[in-house]
PDB file of N, CA and C in Angstrom:
ATOM      1  N   MET A   1     106.081 125.748  99.829  1.00  0.00           N
ATOM      2  CA  MET A   1     107.219 125.651  99.444  1.00  0.00           C
ATOM      3  C   MET A   1     107.082 125.459  98.225  1.00  0.00           C
ATOM      4  N   ASN A   2     107.904 126.081  96.909  1.00  0.00           N
ATOM      5  CA  ASN A   2     107.705 126.244  95.596  1.00  0.00           C
ATOM      6  C   ASN A   2     108.792 124.792  95.142  1.00  0.00           C
ATOM      7  N   GLN A   3     108.448 124.625  93.971  1.00  0.00           N
ATOM      8  CA  GLN A   3     108.947 123.147  93.303  1.00  0.00           C
ATOM      9  C   GLN A   3     110.627 123.624  93.286  1.00  0.00           C
ATOM     10  N   LYS A   4     111.152 124.450  92.983  1.00  0.00           N
ATOM     11  CA  LYS A   4     112.627 124.726  93.109  1.00  0.00           C
ATOM     12  C   LYS A   4     113.439 124.497  94.450  1.00  0.00           C
ATOM     13  N   THR A   5     112.522 124.955  95.131  1.00  0.00           N
ATOM     14  CA  THR A   5     113.039 124.686  97.126  1.00  0.00           C
ATOM     15  C   THR A   5     112.945 123.312  96.967  1.00  0.00           C
ATOM     16  N   ARG A   6     111.755 122.525  96.857  1.00  0.00           N
ATOM     17  CA  ARG A   6     111.742 120.979  97.378  1.00  0.00           C
ATOM     18  C   ARG A   6     112.705 120.331  96.095  1.00  0.00           C
ATOM     19  N   LEU A   7     112.815 120.660  95.068  1.00  0.00           N
ATOM     20  CA  LEU A   7     113.952 119.807  94.141  1.00  0.00           C
ATOM     21  C   LEU A   7     115.699 119.954  95.010  1.00  0.00           C
ATOM     22  N   THR A   8     115.493 121.448  95.392  1.00  0.00           N
ATOM     23  CA  THR A   8     116.983 121.724  96.090  1.00  0.00           C
ATOM     24  C   THR A   8     116.887 120.852  97.496  1.00  0.00           C
ATOM     25  N   LEU A   9     116.109 120.948  97.868  1.00  0.00           N
ATOM     26  CA  LEU A   9     115.980 119.906  99.498  1.00  0.00           C
ATOM     27  C   LEU A   9     116.169 118.521  99.010  1.00  0.00           C
ATOM     28  N   MET A  10     115.610 118.021  97.975  1.00  0.00           N
ATOM     29  CA  MET A  10     115.668 116.552  97.685  1.00  0.00           C
ATOM     30  C   MET A  10     117.133 116.341  97.370  1.00  0.00           C
ATOM     31  N   LEU A  11     117.467 117.100  96.468  1.00  0.00           N
ATOM     32  CA  LEU A  11     119.102 116.581  96.273  1.00  0.00           C
ATOM     33  C   LEU A  11     119.841 116.996  97.344  1.00  0.00           C
ATOM     34  N   ASP A  12     120.007 118.097  98.140  1.00  0.00           N
ATOM     35  CA  ASP A  12     120.731 118.140  99.259  1.00  0.00           C
ATOM     36  C   ASP A  12     120.896 116.880 100.254  1.00  0.00           C
ATOM     37  N   GLU A  13     119.750 116.089 100.358  1.00  0.00           N
ATOM     38  CA  GLU A  13     119.169 115.140 100.803  1.00  0.00           C
ATOM     39  C   GLU A  13     119.979 113.899 100.237  1.00  0.00           C
ATOM     40  N   LEU A  14     120.044 113.754  98.931  1.00  0.00           N
ATOM     41  CA  LEU A  14     120.748 112.769  98.175  1.00  0.00           C
ATOM     42  C   LEU A  14     122.078 112.857  98.313  1.00  0.00           C
ATOM     43  N   LYS A  15     122.710 113.753  98.719  1.00  0.00           N
ATOM     44  CA  LYS A  15     124.205 114.313  98.834  1.00  0.00           C
ATOM     45  C   LYS A  15     124.486 113.433 100.204  1.00  0.00           C
ATOM     46  N   THR A  16     123.714 112.942 101.163  1.00  0.00           N
ATOM     47  CA  THR A  16     124.263 112.337 102.513  1.00  0.00           C
ATOM     48  C   THR A  16     123.320 111.221 102.286  1.00  0.00           C
ATOM     49  N   HIS A  17     122.758 110.603 101.752  1.00  0.00           N
ATOM     50  CA  HIS A  17     121.819 109.325 101.489  1.00  0.00           C
ATOM     51  C   HIS A  17     121.755 108.814 100.228  1.00  0.00           C
ATOM     52  N   PRO A  18     122.152 107.498  99.674  1.00  0.00           N
ATOM     53  CA  PRO A  18     122.372 107.342  98.538  1.00  0.00           C
ATOM     54  C   PRO A  18     121.100 106.746  97.865  1.00  0.00           C
ATOM     55  N   SER A  19     119.617 106.963  98.708  1.00  0.00           N
ATOM     56  CA  SER A  19     118.243 107.119  98.221  1.00  0.00           C
ATOM     57  C   SER A  19     117.369 107.459  98.894  1.00  0.00           C
ATOM     58  N   LEU A  20     116.307 107.713  98.290  1.00  0.00           N
ATOM     59  CA  LEU A  20     115.071 108.507  98.856  1.00  0.00           C
ATOM     60  C   LEU A  20     113.820 107.587  98.743  1.00  0.00           C
ATOM     61  N   ARG A  21     113.082 107.228  99.707  1.00  0.00           N
ATOM     62  CA  ARG A  21     111.667 106.673  99.781  1.00  0.00           C
ATOM     63  C   ARG A  21     110.747 108.069  98.994  1.00  0.00           C
ATOM     64  N   LEU A  22     109.256 107.398  98.728  1.00  0.00           N
ATOM     65  CA  LEU A  22     108.510 108.721  98.117  1.00  0.00           C
ATOM     66  C   LEU A  22     108.049 109.234  99.598  1.00  0.00           C
ATOM     67  N   LYS A  23     107.843 108.263 100.483  1.00  0.00           N
ATOM     68  CA  LYS A  23     107.122 108.007 101.690  1.00  0.00           C
ATOM     69  C   LYS A  23     108.524 109.338 102.492  1.00  0.00           C
ATOM     70  N   ASP A  24     109.474 109.305 102.452  1.00  0.00           N
ATOM     71  CA  ASP A  24     110.425 110.194 102.949  1.00  0.00           C
ATOM     72  C   ASP A  24     110.307 111.644 102.404  1.00  0.00           C
ATOM     73  N   ILE A  25     110.242 111.566 100.967  1.00  0.00           N
ATOM     74  CA  ILE A  25     110.085 112.872 100.309  1.00  0.00           C
ATOM     75  C   ILE A  25     109.233 113.391 100.339  1.00  0.00           C
ATOM     76  N   MET A  26     107.965 112.845 100.706  1.00  0.00           N
ATOM     77  CA  MET A  26     106.889 113.695 101.186  1.00  0.00           C
ATOM     78  C   MET A  26     106.461 113.914 102.824  1.00  0.00           C
ATOM     79  N   GLN A  27     107.822 113.549 103.148  1.00  0.00           N
ATOM     80  CA  GLN A  27     107.874 114.022 104.737  1.00  0.00           C
ATOM     81  C   GLN A  27     108.820 114.869 105.098  1.00  0.00           C
ATOM     82  N   LEU A  28     109.831 115.137 104.028  1.00  0.00           N
ATOM     83  CA  LEU A  28     110.431 116.143 104.023  1.00  0.00           C
ATOM     84  C   LEU A  28     110.130 117.440 103.496  1.00  0.00           C
ATOM     85  N   THR A  29     109.452 117.222 102.691  1.00  0.00           N
ATOM     86  CA  THR A  29     108.967 118.373 101.635  1.00  0.00           C
ATOM     87  C   THR A  29     107.508 118.997 101.844  1.00  0.00           C
ATOM     88  N   GLY A  30     106.764 118.155 102.975  1.00  0.00           N
ATOM     89  CA  GLY A  30     105.578 118.399 103.667  1.00  0.00           C
ATOM     90  C   GLY A  30     104.193 118.431 102.145  1.00  0.00           C
ATOM     91  N   THR A  31     104.510 117.540 101.400  1.00  0.00           N
ATOM     92  CA  THR A  31     103.791 117.380 100.006  1.00  0.00           C
ATOM     93  C   THR A  31     103.126 116.326 100.165  1.00  0.00           C
ATOM     94  N   SER A  32     102.007 116.283  98.889  1.00  0.00           N
ATOM     95  CA  SER A  32     101.063 114.869  98.769  1.00  0.00           C
ATOM     96  C   SER A  32     101.861 113.951  97.878  1.00  0.00           C
ATOM     97  N   ARG A  33     101.536 112.826  97.802  1.00  0.00           N
ATOM     98  CA  ARG A  33     102.128 111.921  97.151  1.00  0.00           C
ATOM     99  C   ARG A  33     102.409 112.308  95.671  1.00  0.00           C
ATOM    100  N   ASP A  34     101.159 113.013  95.095  1.00  0.00           N
ATOM    101  CA  ASP A  34     101.246 113.709  93.502  1.00  0.00           C
ATOM    102  C   ASP A  34     102.263 114.369  93.207  1.00  0.00           C
ATOM    103  N   THR A  35     101.997 115.449  94.314  1.00  0.00           N
ATOM    104  CA  THR A  35     103.038 116.510  94.162  1.00  0.00           C
ATOM    105  C   THR A  35     104.832 115.947  94.380  1.00  0.00           C
ATOM    106  N   ALA A  36     104.633 114.722  95.179  1.00  0.00           N
ATOM    107  CA  ALA A  36     106.309 114.195  95.270  1.00  0.00           C
ATOM    108  C   ALA A  36     106.901 113.438  94.256  1.00  0.00           C
ATOM    109  N   GLN A  37     105.731 112.875  93.269  1.00  0.00           N
ATOM    110  CA  GLN A  37     105.764 112.272  92.034  1.00  0.00           C
ATOM    111  C   GLN A  37     106.360 112.941  90.940  1.00  0.00           C
ATOM    112  N   ARG A  38     105.377 114.323  90.824  1.00  0.00           N
ATOM    113  CA  ARG A  38     105.803 115.279  89.703  1.00  0.00           C
ATOM    114  C   ARG A  38     107.492 115.541  90.154  1.00  0.00           C
ATOM    115  N   ASP A  39     107.832 116.328  91.368  1.00  0.00           N
ATOM    116  CA  ASP A  39     108.892 116.185  91.628  1.00  0.00           C
ATOM    117  C   ASP A  39     110.015 115.295  91.291  1.00  0.00           C
ATOM    118  N   ILE A  40     109.676 113.923  91.291  1.00  0.00           N
ATOM    119  CA  ILE A  40     110.645 112.653  91.149  1.00  0.00           C
ATOM    120  C   ILE A  40     110.984 112.788  89.482  1.00  0.00           C
ATOM    121  N   VAL A  41     109.665 112.928  88.536  1.00  0.00           N
ATOM    122  CA  VAL A  41     109.916 112.998  87.507  1.00  0.00           C
ATOM    123  C   VAL A  41     110.849 113.929  86.955  1.00  0.00           C
ATOM    124  N   LYS A  42     110.927 115.364  87.559  1.00  0.00           N
ATOM    125  CA  LYS A  42     111.546 116.594  87.185  1.00  0.00           C
ATOM    126  C   LYS A  42     113.032 116.213  87.139  1.00  0.00           C
ATOM    127  N   LEU A  43     113.359 115.642  88.452  1.00  0.00           N
ATOM    128  CA  LEU A  43     114.786 115.166  88.528  1.00  0.00           C
ATOM    129  C   LEU A  43     115.520 114.213  87.838  1.00  0.00           C
ATOM    130  N   ALA A  44     114.398 112.962  87.301  1.00  0.00           N
ATOM    131  CA  ALA A  44     114.843 112.088  86.512  1.00  0.00           C
ATOM    132  C   ALA A  44     115.066 112.724  84.952  1.00  0.00           C
ATOM    133  N   ALA A  45     114.132 113.640  84.816  1.00  0.00           N
ATOM    134  CA  ALA A  45     113.897 114.059  83.277  1.00  0.00           C
ATOM    135  C   ALA A  45     115.198 114.664  82.931  1.00  0.00           C
ATOM    136  N   HIS A  46     115.846 115.527  84.390  1.00  0.00           N
ATOM    137  CA  HIS A  46     117.083 116.224  83.936  1.00  0.00           C
ATOM    138  C   HIS A  46     118.333 115.298  84.543  1.00  0.00           C
ATOM    139  N   ASN A  47     118.412 113.879  84.549  1.00  0.00           N
ATOM    140  CA  ASN A  47     119.315 113.227  85.054  1.00  0.00           C
ATOM    141  C   ASN A  47     119.830 113.784  86.276  1.00  0.00           C
ATOM    142  N   LEU A  48     119.211 114.163  87.198  1.00  0.00           N
ATOM    143  CA  LEU A  48     119.676 114.842  88.580  1.00  0.00           C
ATOM    144  C   LEU A  48     119.668 113.437  89.715  1.00  0.00           C
ATOM    145  N   ALA A  49     119.010 112.498  89.193  1.00  0.00           N
ATOM    146  CA  ALA A  49     118.474 111.222  90.082  1.00  0.00           C
ATOM    147  C   ALA A  49     117.649 110.327  89.250  1.00  0.00           C
ATOM    148  N   GLU A  50     118.020 108.957  90.082  1.00  0.00           N
ATOM    149  CA  GLU A  50     117.238 107.790  89.115  1.00  0.00           C
ATOM    150  C   GLU A  50     116.048 107.319  89.708  1.00  0.00           C
ATOM    151  N   ARG A  51     115.090 106.912  88.948  1.00  0.00           N
ATOM    152  CA  ARG A  51     113.793 106.748  89.637  1.00  0.00           C
ATOM    153  C   ARG A  51     114.124 105.287  89.496  1.00  0.00           C
ATOM    154  N   ASN A  52     113.454 104.709  90.768  1.00  0.00           N
ATOM    155  CA  ASN A  52     113.325 103.533  91.337  1.00  0.00           C
ATOM    156  C   ASN A  52     112.173 102.924  91.823  1.00  0.00           C
ATOM    157  N   TYR A  53     111.963 101.830  91.861  1.00  0.00           N
ATOM    158  CA  TYR A  53     110.361 101.271  92.413  1.00  0.00           C
ATOM    159  C   TYR A  53     109.834 101.995  93.965  1.00  0.00           C
ATOM    160  N   VAL A  54     110.872 102.283  94.648  1.00  0.00           N
ATOM    161  CA  VAL A  54     110.265 103.126  96.112  1.00  0.00           C
ATOM    162  C   VAL A  54     110.564 104.437  95.783  1.00  0.00           C
ATOM    163  N   GLY A  55     111.179 105.225  94.973  1.00  0.00           N
ATOM    164  CA  GLY A  55     111.270 106.602  95.181  1.00  0.00           C
ATOM    165  C   GLY A  55     112.086 106.950  94.192  1.00  0.00           C
ATOM    166  N   ILE A  56     113.659 107.589  94.543  1.00  0.00           N
ATOM    167  CA  ILE A  56     114.837 107.975  93.729  1.00  0.00           C
ATOM    168  C   ILE A  56     116.156 107.450  94.179  1.00  0.00           C
ATOM    169  N   SER A  57     117.248 107.599  93.532  1.00  0.00           N
ATOM    170  CA  SER A  57     118.656 107.173  94.012  1.00  0.00           C
ATOM    171  C   SER A  57     119.560 108.218  93.194  1.00  0.00           C
ATOM    172  N   ARG A  58     120.760 108.220  93.420  1.00  0.00           N
ATOM    173  CA  ARG A  58     121.772 109.063  93.191  1.00  0.00           C
ATOM    174  C   ARG A  58     121.763 108.655  91.719  1.00  0.00           C
ATOM    175  N   PRO A  59     122.216 109.398  90.740  1.00  0.00           N
ATOM    176  CA  PRO A  59     122.615 109.036  89.644  1.00  0.00           C
ATOM    177  C   PRO A  59     123.790 108.079  89.285  1.00  0.00           C
ATOM    178  N   ASN A  60     123.673 107.204  88.595  1.00  0.00           N
ATOM    179  CA  ASN A  60     125.042 106.564  88.621  1.00  0.00           C
ATOM    180  C   ASN A  60     125.318 105.551  89.550  1.00  0.00           C
ATOM    181  N   THR A  61     124.504 105.282  90.522  1.00  0.00           N
ATOM    182  CA  THR A  61     124.850 104.615  91.781  1.00  0.00           C
ATOM    183  C   THR A  61     125.220 103.391  91.416  1.00  0.00           C
ATOM    184  N   PHE A  62     125.062 102.678  90.397  1.00  0.00           N
ATOM    185  CA  PHE A  62     125.225 101.341  90.021  1.00  0.00           C
ATOM    186  C   PHE A  62     126.106 101.417  88.792  1.00  0.00           C
ATOM    187  N   ASN A  63     127.513 101.295  89.110  1.00  0.00           N
ATOM    188  CA  ASN A  63     128.442 101.314  87.936  1.00  0.00           C
ATOM    189  C   ASN A  63     128.434 100.287  87.026  1.00  0.00           C
ATOM    190  N   LYS A  64     128.491 100.360  85.743  1.00  0.00           N
ATOM    191  CA  LYS A  64     128.278  99.159  84.951  1.00  0.00           C
ATOM    192  C   LYS A  64     130.009  98.478  85.057  1.00  0.00           C
ATOM    193  N   LEU A  65     129.872  97.156  84.717  1.00  0.00           N
ATOM    194  CA  LEU A  65     130.691  96.256  84.810  1.00  0.00           C
ATOM    195  C   LEU A  65     131.309  96.201  83.529  1.00  0.00           C
ATOM    196  N   ASP A  66     132.414  96.205  83.006  1.00  0.00           N
ATOM    197  CA  ASP A  66     132.860  95.824  81.434  1.00  0.00           C
ATOM    198  C   ASP A  66     134.004  94.695  81.485  1.00  0.00           C
TER     199      ASP A  66
END
């Protein structure tokens, strides 16, 4: 599976789940830990997801309180 397909799959999954753990991403895409990490970095760099301690979450999941 190429990176574009993996990223699309991850984004589709984020539409139905607020966050994804690294382990979930590895199972979803059938990739190694390093490949999943690179995909997470790519999504975060393009502001399509936010990195967190265990994986990724939807961007702007937490609203700022004014």
